[in-house]
Amino acid sequence: AGSRLGDLAQSRTGELWLLERAGTFRVLDGGVVVASLAIPVSTAGDGGLLDIAFDPDHRENGRALVSYVGADGRLRIDDVYLDPAGLALGAMILDVGPTAAGARPGGGLAIGADGKLYVGGGDLGTPGDPQDDGRLAGTLLRVELDGSVPADNPSGTLVWARGFRHANDLAINPTTSRPEGTVYVSDLGESGSVYDEIDAVGVGENHGWSQHSGPGGGYAEPLVAHSPTVGVAALAALADTSLGAGVEGSVLYACEIADDVQRLALTGSDRDQVTASGPFYDPDGDRDGTPDAGCPDGVHALEHAADGQVYAAADGTNPGVWRIWHDTP
């Protein structure tokens, strides 16, 4: 319980990393904090510590990559290292650009099945930039782990796809037919005017912002779009059967306004066709507005971890980090 998290994630060596938006990393092993580090961030608007992804060689080098809005208001990706001496911040590998008062940085991170880093960018407070080929704002980037442009990026730049308002989380199913796996993006909207979207993103796609939001309009179609908004806050891809047969291949997303965790059942070789949707976890299943005894609400970060469990950070009733199971008899 305590500070709101930007993300939580389980490393390749089993530790649970918590990223407090206010700028503190905490690494837990067996529920005990074994390392911590505070860095300067800007928490204006949607800023702070945002997301983390682990180097494929994390077991050997202790390296992770983190996204955050720095004290100067710029969205950046840096190295951070864990070793027996503790946590240390490394070098900046990517400067995405300045935000307008911390507005809509996005910042979702994930490592693809191809070993590349995928970075979700928001429009950084300037709605027109996602449709400007000269800008990184509002794009999904595909990046070498040193920050350089992969030689096989079709655009010849870091840009993999564009047209996002606030790509605040990414999740990747590495078992699909796409070389990178299927990359899912949660794109946060605005109540009354802009849809919340969950997108399965392919190379070169344009998802419309700020020319269009939601389904239709001649842009890449979202898997699901919500208006009124539900407050999509986090994603998790269930690539295996650890939560039971029939759940694998699904995508989970936390909804802060609706106050539940939804599941998209997906099919096809790319897991990009929706066959069903509905609650995965509902803290007040009887919908009387009060969380059932002992259940956390206010879920805003999710992780389907290597141990097969779904971890959730919650800051409402019964705040803390929880393991949750789906609502079935």
Short mmCIF file of C-alpha atoms in Angstrom, two decimals:
data_model
loop_
_atom_site.label_atom_id
_atom_site.label_comp_id
_atom_site.label_asym_id
_atom_site.label_seq_id
_atom_site.Cartn_x
_atom_site.Cartn_y
_atom_site.Cartn_z
CA ALA A 1 0.00 0.00 0.00
CA GLY A 2 1.11 3.59 -0.46
CA SER A 3 2.38 5.39 -3.54
CA ARG A 4 0.58 4.86 -6.82
CA LEU A 5 2.45 2.63 -9.26
CA GLY A 6 3.25 3.35 -12.88
CA ASP A 7 3.96 -0.35 -13.42
CA LEU A 8 4.83 -3.63 -11.80
CA ALA A 9 6.70 -6.44 -13.52
CA GLN A 10 8.41 -9.71 -12.71
CA SER A 11 12.03 -9.91 -13.87
CA ARG A 12 13.59 -12.88 -15.63
CA THR A 13 15.19 -13.83 -12.31
CA GLY A 14 11.91 -13.80 -10.40
CA GLU A 15 12.00 -10.50 -8.49
CA LEU A 16 8.95 -8.25 -8.57
CA TRP A 17 9.78 -4.68 -9.58
CA LEU A 18 7.48 -1.84 -8.50
CA LEU A 19 7.70 1.57 -10.18
CA GLU A 20 6.20 4.32 -8.07
CA ARG A 21 5.12 7.23 -10.24
CA ALA A 22 6.77 9.64 -7.83
CA GLY A 23 10.17 8.30 -8.91
CA THR A 24 11.11 5.33 -6.72
CA PHE A 25 11.95 1.79 -7.86
CA ARG A 26 11.49 -1.04 -5.39
CA VAL A 27 12.61 -4.62 -6.06
CA LEU A 28 10.93 -7.36 -4.01
CA ASP A 29 12.10 -10.93 -3.54
CA GLY A 30 9.69 -13.13 -1.64
CA GLY A 31 7.71 -10.05 -0.65
CA VAL A 32 10.75 -8.34 0.91
CA VAL A 33 12.30 -5.16 -0.53
CA VAL A 34 15.88 -6.07 -1.51
CA ALA A 35 16.79 -2.91 -3.46
CA SER A 36 15.41 0.56 -4.08
CA LEU A 37 16.35 3.65 -6.05
CA ALA A 38 14.87 7.15 -6.32
CA ILE A 39 15.39 9.23 -9.46
CA PRO A 40 14.26 12.78 -10.34
CA VAL A 41 11.04 12.81 -12.35
CA SER A 42 8.29 15.26 -13.24
CA THR A 43 4.91 14.12 -11.93
CA ALA A 44 3.01 16.96 -13.62
CA GLY A 45 0.02 15.79 -15.64
CA ASP A 46 0.45 12.12 -16.56
CA GLY A 47 4.19 12.05 -15.81
CA GLY A 48 6.44 10.15 -13.45
CA LEU A 49 7.84 6.62 -13.70
CA LEU A 50 5.76 4.87 -16.36
CA ASP A 51 6.86 1.40 -17.49
CA ILE A 52 9.65 -1.19 -17.50
CA ALA A 53 10.89 -3.97 -19.79
CA PHE A 54 13.68 -6.46 -19.13
CA ASP A 55 16.67 -7.01 -21.39
CA PRO A 56 16.59 -10.57 -22.85
CA ASP A 57 19.99 -11.04 -21.13
CA HIS A 58 18.72 -9.71 -17.78
CA ARG A 59 19.85 -12.86 -15.95
CA GLU A 60 23.43 -12.12 -16.93
CA ASN A 61 23.55 -8.32 -16.99
CA GLY A 62 20.82 -7.22 -14.56
CA ARG A 63 19.62 -4.68 -17.11
CA ALA A 64 16.14 -3.26 -17.50
CA LEU A 65 14.79 -0.38 -19.61
CA VAL A 66 12.47 2.18 -18.11
CA SER A 67 10.29 4.97 -19.46
CA TYR A 68 9.63 8.11 -17.48
CA VAL A 69 9.08 11.83 -17.73
CA GLY A 70 12.28 13.44 -16.49
CA ALA A 71 12.54 16.51 -14.31
CA ASP A 72 12.90 18.52 -17.55
CA GLY A 73 9.49 17.32 -18.76
CA ARG A 74 10.84 15.09 -21.56
CA LEU A 75 9.72 11.50 -22.16
CA ARG A 76 12.85 9.34 -22.11
CA ILE A 77 13.99 5.72 -22.01
CA ASP A 78 16.93 4.87 -19.75
CA ASP A 79 18.86 1.82 -18.58
CA VAL A 80 18.64 0.71 -14.97
CA TYR A 81 20.78 -2.07 -13.50
CA LEU A 82 20.35 -4.44 -10.57
CA ASP A 83 23.44 -6.10 -9.08
CA PRO A 84 24.46 -7.29 -5.60
CA ALA A 85 25.28 -3.69 -4.67
CA GLY A 86 21.74 -2.53 -5.45
CA LEU A 87 20.04 -0.50 -8.19
CA ALA A 88 21.77 2.06 -10.40
CA LEU A 89 20.48 4.29 -13.19
CA GLY A 90 22.45 3.95 -16.42
CA ALA A 91 22.48 5.93 -19.64
CA MET A 92 19.62 7.44 -21.60
CA ILE A 93 19.01 5.39 -24.75
CA LEU A 94 16.15 7.41 -26.25
CA ASP A 95 14.75 10.94 -25.94
CA VAL A 96 11.18 10.85 -27.31
CA GLY A 97 10.52 14.55 -26.79
CA PRO A 98 9.08 17.23 -24.52
CA THR A 99 5.61 16.98 -23.05
CA ALA A 100 3.23 19.89 -22.66
CA ALA A 101 2.94 20.10 -18.86
CA GLY A 102 3.29 16.31 -18.63
CA ALA A 103 0.26 15.65 -20.82
CA ARG A 104 -0.20 12.21 -22.42
CA PRO A 105 3.34 10.83 -22.54
CA GLY A 106 2.22 7.27 -23.21
CA GLY A 107 5.38 5.41 -22.28
CA GLY A 108 4.32 1.77 -22.62
CA LEU A 109 7.29 -0.61 -23.06
CA ALA A 110 7.68 -4.26 -24.10
CA ILE A 111 10.32 -6.54 -25.63
CA GLY A 112 9.13 -8.37 -28.72
CA ALA A 113 9.76 -11.97 -29.73
CA ASP A 114 12.32 -10.47 -32.15
CA GLY A 115 14.35 -9.04 -29.24
CA LYS A 116 13.52 -5.43 -30.13
CA LEU A 117 12.16 -2.81 -27.75
CA TYR A 118 8.67 -1.50 -28.52
CA VAL A 119 7.83 1.95 -27.14
CA GLY A 120 4.35 3.45 -27.02
CA GLY A 121 4.24 7.21 -27.31
CA GLY A 122 1.43 9.60 -26.50
CA ASP A 123 0.88 12.81 -28.41
CA LEU A 124 2.83 14.63 -25.62
CA GLY A 125 0.05 17.19 -25.37
CA THR A 126 0.07 18.21 -29.05
CA PRO A 127 -2.79 16.35 -30.80
CA GLY A 128 -1.60 17.00 -34.36
CA ASP A 129 1.85 15.44 -33.96
CA PRO A 130 0.88 11.74 -34.37
CA GLN A 131 0.05 12.44 -38.04
CA ASP A 132 3.33 14.29 -38.66
CA ASP A 133 5.96 11.98 -40.21
CA GLY A 134 8.67 14.16 -38.72
CA ARG A 135 7.56 13.51 -35.13
CA LEU A 136 7.94 10.61 -32.69
CA ALA A 137 4.92 11.67 -30.62
CA GLY A 138 1.86 9.44 -30.90
CA THR A 139 3.73 6.53 -32.45
CA LEU A 140 4.69 2.95 -31.67
CA LEU A 141 8.47 2.75 -31.98
CA ARG A 142 10.60 -0.34 -32.70
CA VAL A 143 14.06 0.19 -31.27
CA GLU A 144 17.34 -1.69 -30.88
CA LEU A 145 18.26 -2.10 -27.22
CA ASP A 146 20.98 0.54 -27.61
CA GLY A 147 18.42 3.07 -28.90
CA SER A 148 19.36 2.83 -32.59
CA VAL A 149 17.10 2.19 -35.59
CA PRO A 150 16.78 -1.52 -36.51
CA ALA A 151 18.08 -2.11 -40.03
CA ASP A 152 14.87 -3.97 -40.96
CA ASN A 153 12.42 -1.25 -39.91
CA PRO A 154 10.45 -0.65 -43.14
CA SER A 155 10.12 3.07 -42.41
CA GLY A 156 13.90 3.53 -42.17
CA THR A 157 13.18 5.31 -38.86
CA LEU A 158 12.19 4.19 -35.38
CA VAL A 159 8.49 4.47 -36.25
CA TRP A 160 6.63 1.14 -36.50
CA ALA A 161 3.06 2.53 -36.47
CA ARG A 162 1.37 5.82 -35.63
CA GLY A 163 -1.87 7.53 -34.67
CA PHE A 164 -2.04 7.08 -30.86
CA ARG A 165 -3.26 9.57 -28.28
CA HIS A 166 -1.86 8.11 -25.05
CA ALA A 167 -0.28 4.66 -25.52
CA ASN A 168 0.10 4.09 -21.79
CA ASP A 169 0.77 0.33 -21.82
CA LEU A 170 1.91 -2.42 -24.17
CA ALA A 171 1.67 -6.20 -24.02
CA ILE A 172 3.04 -8.76 -26.47
CA ASN A 173 1.93 -12.32 -27.16
CA PRO A 174 5.17 -13.90 -28.43
CA THR A 175 3.52 -17.11 -29.66
CA THR A 176 1.69 -15.72 -32.71
CA SER A 177 2.77 -15.92 -36.34
CA ARG A 178 4.20 -12.40 -36.46
CA PRO A 179 8.01 -12.28 -36.02
CA GLU A 180 7.67 -9.75 -33.22
CA GLY A 181 4.63 -11.48 -31.73
CA THR A 182 1.37 -9.56 -31.63
CA VAL A 183 1.80 -6.13 -30.03
CA TYR A 184 -1.20 -4.81 -28.11
CA VAL A 185 -1.53 -1.14 -27.17
CA SER A 186 -3.91 0.48 -24.70
CA ASP A 187 -4.75 3.97 -25.98
CA LEU A 188 -6.40 6.10 -23.32
CA GLY A 189 -9.21 8.38 -24.44
CA GLU A 190 -11.11 11.23 -22.84
CA SER A 191 -14.59 11.05 -21.41
CA GLY A 192 -17.21 12.41 -23.75
CA SER A 193 -14.98 13.00 -26.77
CA VAL A 194 -12.31 10.34 -27.44
CA TYR A 195 -12.69 6.55 -27.30
CA ASP A 196 -10.61 4.27 -25.13
CA GLU A 197 -9.06 1.67 -27.45
CA ILE A 198 -7.27 -1.66 -27.24
CA ASP A 199 -5.35 -2.16 -30.48
CA ALA A 200 -3.45 -5.05 -32.04
CA VAL A 201 -0.82 -3.13 -33.99
CA GLY A 202 0.84 -4.17 -37.24
CA VAL A 203 3.76 -2.56 -38.99
CA GLY A 204 2.93 0.61 -40.90
CA GLU A 205 -0.57 0.97 -39.49
CA ASN A 206 -2.18 4.31 -38.70
CA HIS A 207 -4.67 4.23 -35.82
CA GLY A 208 -6.11 7.62 -36.57
CA TRP A 209 -5.42 10.07 -33.76
CA SER A 210 -6.04 12.97 -33.94
CA GLN A 211 -8.00 12.72 -37.17
CA HIS A 212 -10.23 9.96 -35.84
CA SER A 213 -10.99 7.95 -32.70
CA GLY A 214 -12.75 4.60 -32.34
CA PRO A 215 -13.98 2.25 -35.09
CA GLY A 216 -14.41 3.25 -38.74
CA GLY A 217 -12.97 6.31 -40.35
CA GLY A 218 -10.66 4.45 -42.75
CA TYR A 219 -7.93 3.84 -40.15
CA ALA A 220 -6.73 0.62 -38.53
CA GLU A 221 -9.58 -0.87 -36.54
CA PRO A 222 -9.28 -1.27 -32.76
CA LEU A 223 -9.92 -4.66 -31.16
CA VAL A 224 -12.36 -2.92 -28.85
CA ALA A 225 -13.34 0.73 -28.34
CA HIS A 226 -15.20 2.20 -25.37
CA SER A 227 -17.35 5.32 -25.35
CA PRO A 228 -18.15 6.34 -22.68
CA THR A 229 -14.62 5.66 -21.58
CA VAL A 230 -13.71 3.00 -19.00
CA GLY A 231 -10.24 4.35 -18.16
CA VAL A 232 -7.95 1.72 -19.69
CA ALA A 233 -4.90 1.69 -17.43
CA ALA A 234 -2.91 -1.50 -18.05
CA LEU A 235 -2.59 -4.56 -20.30
CA ALA A 236 -1.48 -8.16 -19.89
CA ALA A 237 -1.25 -10.86 -22.58
CA LEU A 238 -2.01 -14.44 -21.54
CA ALA A 239 0.16 -16.42 -23.94
CA ASP A 240 -0.03 -19.78 -22.12
CA THR A 241 -2.45 -22.04 -20.23
CA SER A 242 -1.22 -21.19 -16.73
CA LEU A 243 -4.63 -19.72 -15.82
CA GLY A 244 -6.55 -22.65 -17.24
CA ALA A 245 -7.63 -24.00 -20.60
CA GLY A 246 -9.61 -21.56 -22.70
CA VAL A 247 -8.03 -18.44 -21.23
CA GLU A 248 -4.74 -18.64 -23.14
CA GLY A 249 -4.32 -16.16 -25.98
CA SER A 250 -6.50 -13.60 -24.22
CA VAL A 251 -5.65 -10.01 -23.40
CA LEU A 252 -6.57 -8.46 -20.05
CA TYR A 253 -7.03 -4.75 -19.47
CA ALA A 254 -7.66 -2.85 -16.25
CA CYS A 255 -10.41 -0.22 -16.29
CA GLU A 256 -10.12 2.49 -13.64
CA ILE A 257 -13.47 4.17 -14.33
CA ALA A 258 -15.42 0.92 -14.70
CA ASP A 259 -13.36 -0.51 -11.81
CA ASP A 260 -12.78 -4.01 -13.12
CA VAL A 261 -10.42 -6.06 -15.28
CA GLN A 262 -11.81 -7.07 -18.67
CA ARG A 263 -10.75 -10.00 -20.89
CA LEU A 264 -10.72 -10.14 -24.68
CA ALA A 265 -10.86 -13.69 -26.03
CA LEU A 266 -8.81 -13.67 -29.24
CA THR A 267 -8.36 -16.15 -32.06
CA GLY A 268 -6.52 -16.42 -35.38
CA SER A 269 -2.84 -17.03 -36.05
CA ASP A 270 -2.09 -13.46 -34.97
CA ARG A 271 -4.54 -13.44 -32.04
CA ASP A 272 -6.16 -10.32 -33.47
CA GLN A 273 -9.77 -11.45 -33.88
CA VAL A 274 -12.14 -10.94 -30.95
CA THR A 275 -14.49 -13.83 -30.21
CA ALA A 276 -15.80 -12.69 -26.83
CA SER A 277 -15.29 -10.08 -24.13
CA GLY A 278 -16.33 -9.66 -20.55
CA PRO A 279 -15.15 -9.32 -16.95
CA PHE A 280 -12.06 -11.23 -15.85
CA TYR A 281 -12.04 -9.78 -12.35
CA ASP A 282 -14.77 -7.68 -10.72
CA PRO A 283 -14.17 -6.50 -7.13
CA ASP A 284 -17.89 -5.89 -6.57
CA GLY A 285 -19.45 -8.63 -8.64
CA ASP A 286 -22.90 -7.91 -7.24
CA ARG A 287 -22.43 -4.30 -8.44
CA ASP A 288 -23.68 -2.70 -5.26
CA GLY A 289 -20.78 -0.26 -5.49
CA THR A 290 -18.93 -1.74 -2.52
CA PRO A 291 -15.98 -4.11 -3.05
CA ASP A 292 -16.75 -7.59 -1.78
CA ALA A 293 -15.03 -8.33 1.53
CA GLY A 294 -11.28 -8.60 1.12
CA CYS A 295 -11.22 -7.73 -2.59
CA PRO A 296 -9.05 -4.88 -3.89
CA ASP A 297 -10.43 -2.25 -6.24
CA GLY A 298 -8.79 0.58 -8.16
CA VAL A 299 -6.57 -1.76 -10.22
CA HIS A 300 -4.22 0.32 -12.38
CA ALA A 301 -1.28 -2.01 -13.20
CA LEU A 302 -1.19 -5.65 -14.34
CA GLU A 303 1.45 -8.31 -14.92
CA HIS A 304 1.04 -11.87 -16.17
CA ALA A 305 4.24 -13.11 -14.61
CA ALA A 306 6.59 -15.96 -15.38
CA ASP A 307 5.19 -17.86 -12.38
CA GLY A 308 1.82 -18.01 -14.18
CA GLN A 309 0.06 -15.60 -11.83
CA VAL A 310 -1.63 -12.30 -12.62
CA TYR A 311 -0.37 -9.54 -10.33
CA ALA A 312 -2.40 -6.37 -9.88
CA ALA A 313 -1.60 -3.07 -8.19
CA ALA A 314 -4.63 -1.46 -6.59
CA ASP A 315 -5.01 1.84 -4.73
CA GLY A 316 -8.68 1.83 -3.72
CA THR A 317 -10.21 -0.32 -0.98
CA ASN A 318 -7.64 -2.86 0.27
CA PRO A 319 -4.73 -1.20 -1.58
CA GLY A 320 -1.52 -3.06 -2.37
CA VAL A 321 -0.13 -5.64 -4.79
CA TRP A 322 -2.36 -8.67 -5.24
CA ARG A 323 -2.52 -11.89 -7.19
CA ILE A 324 -5.93 -12.18 -8.84
CA TRP A 325 -7.89 -15.01 -10.44
CA HIS A 326 -10.67 -14.83 -13.00
CA ASP A 327 -14.32 -14.75 -11.91
CA THR A 328 -15.65 -18.19 -12.69
CA PRO A 329 -17.50 -20.60 -10.39
#
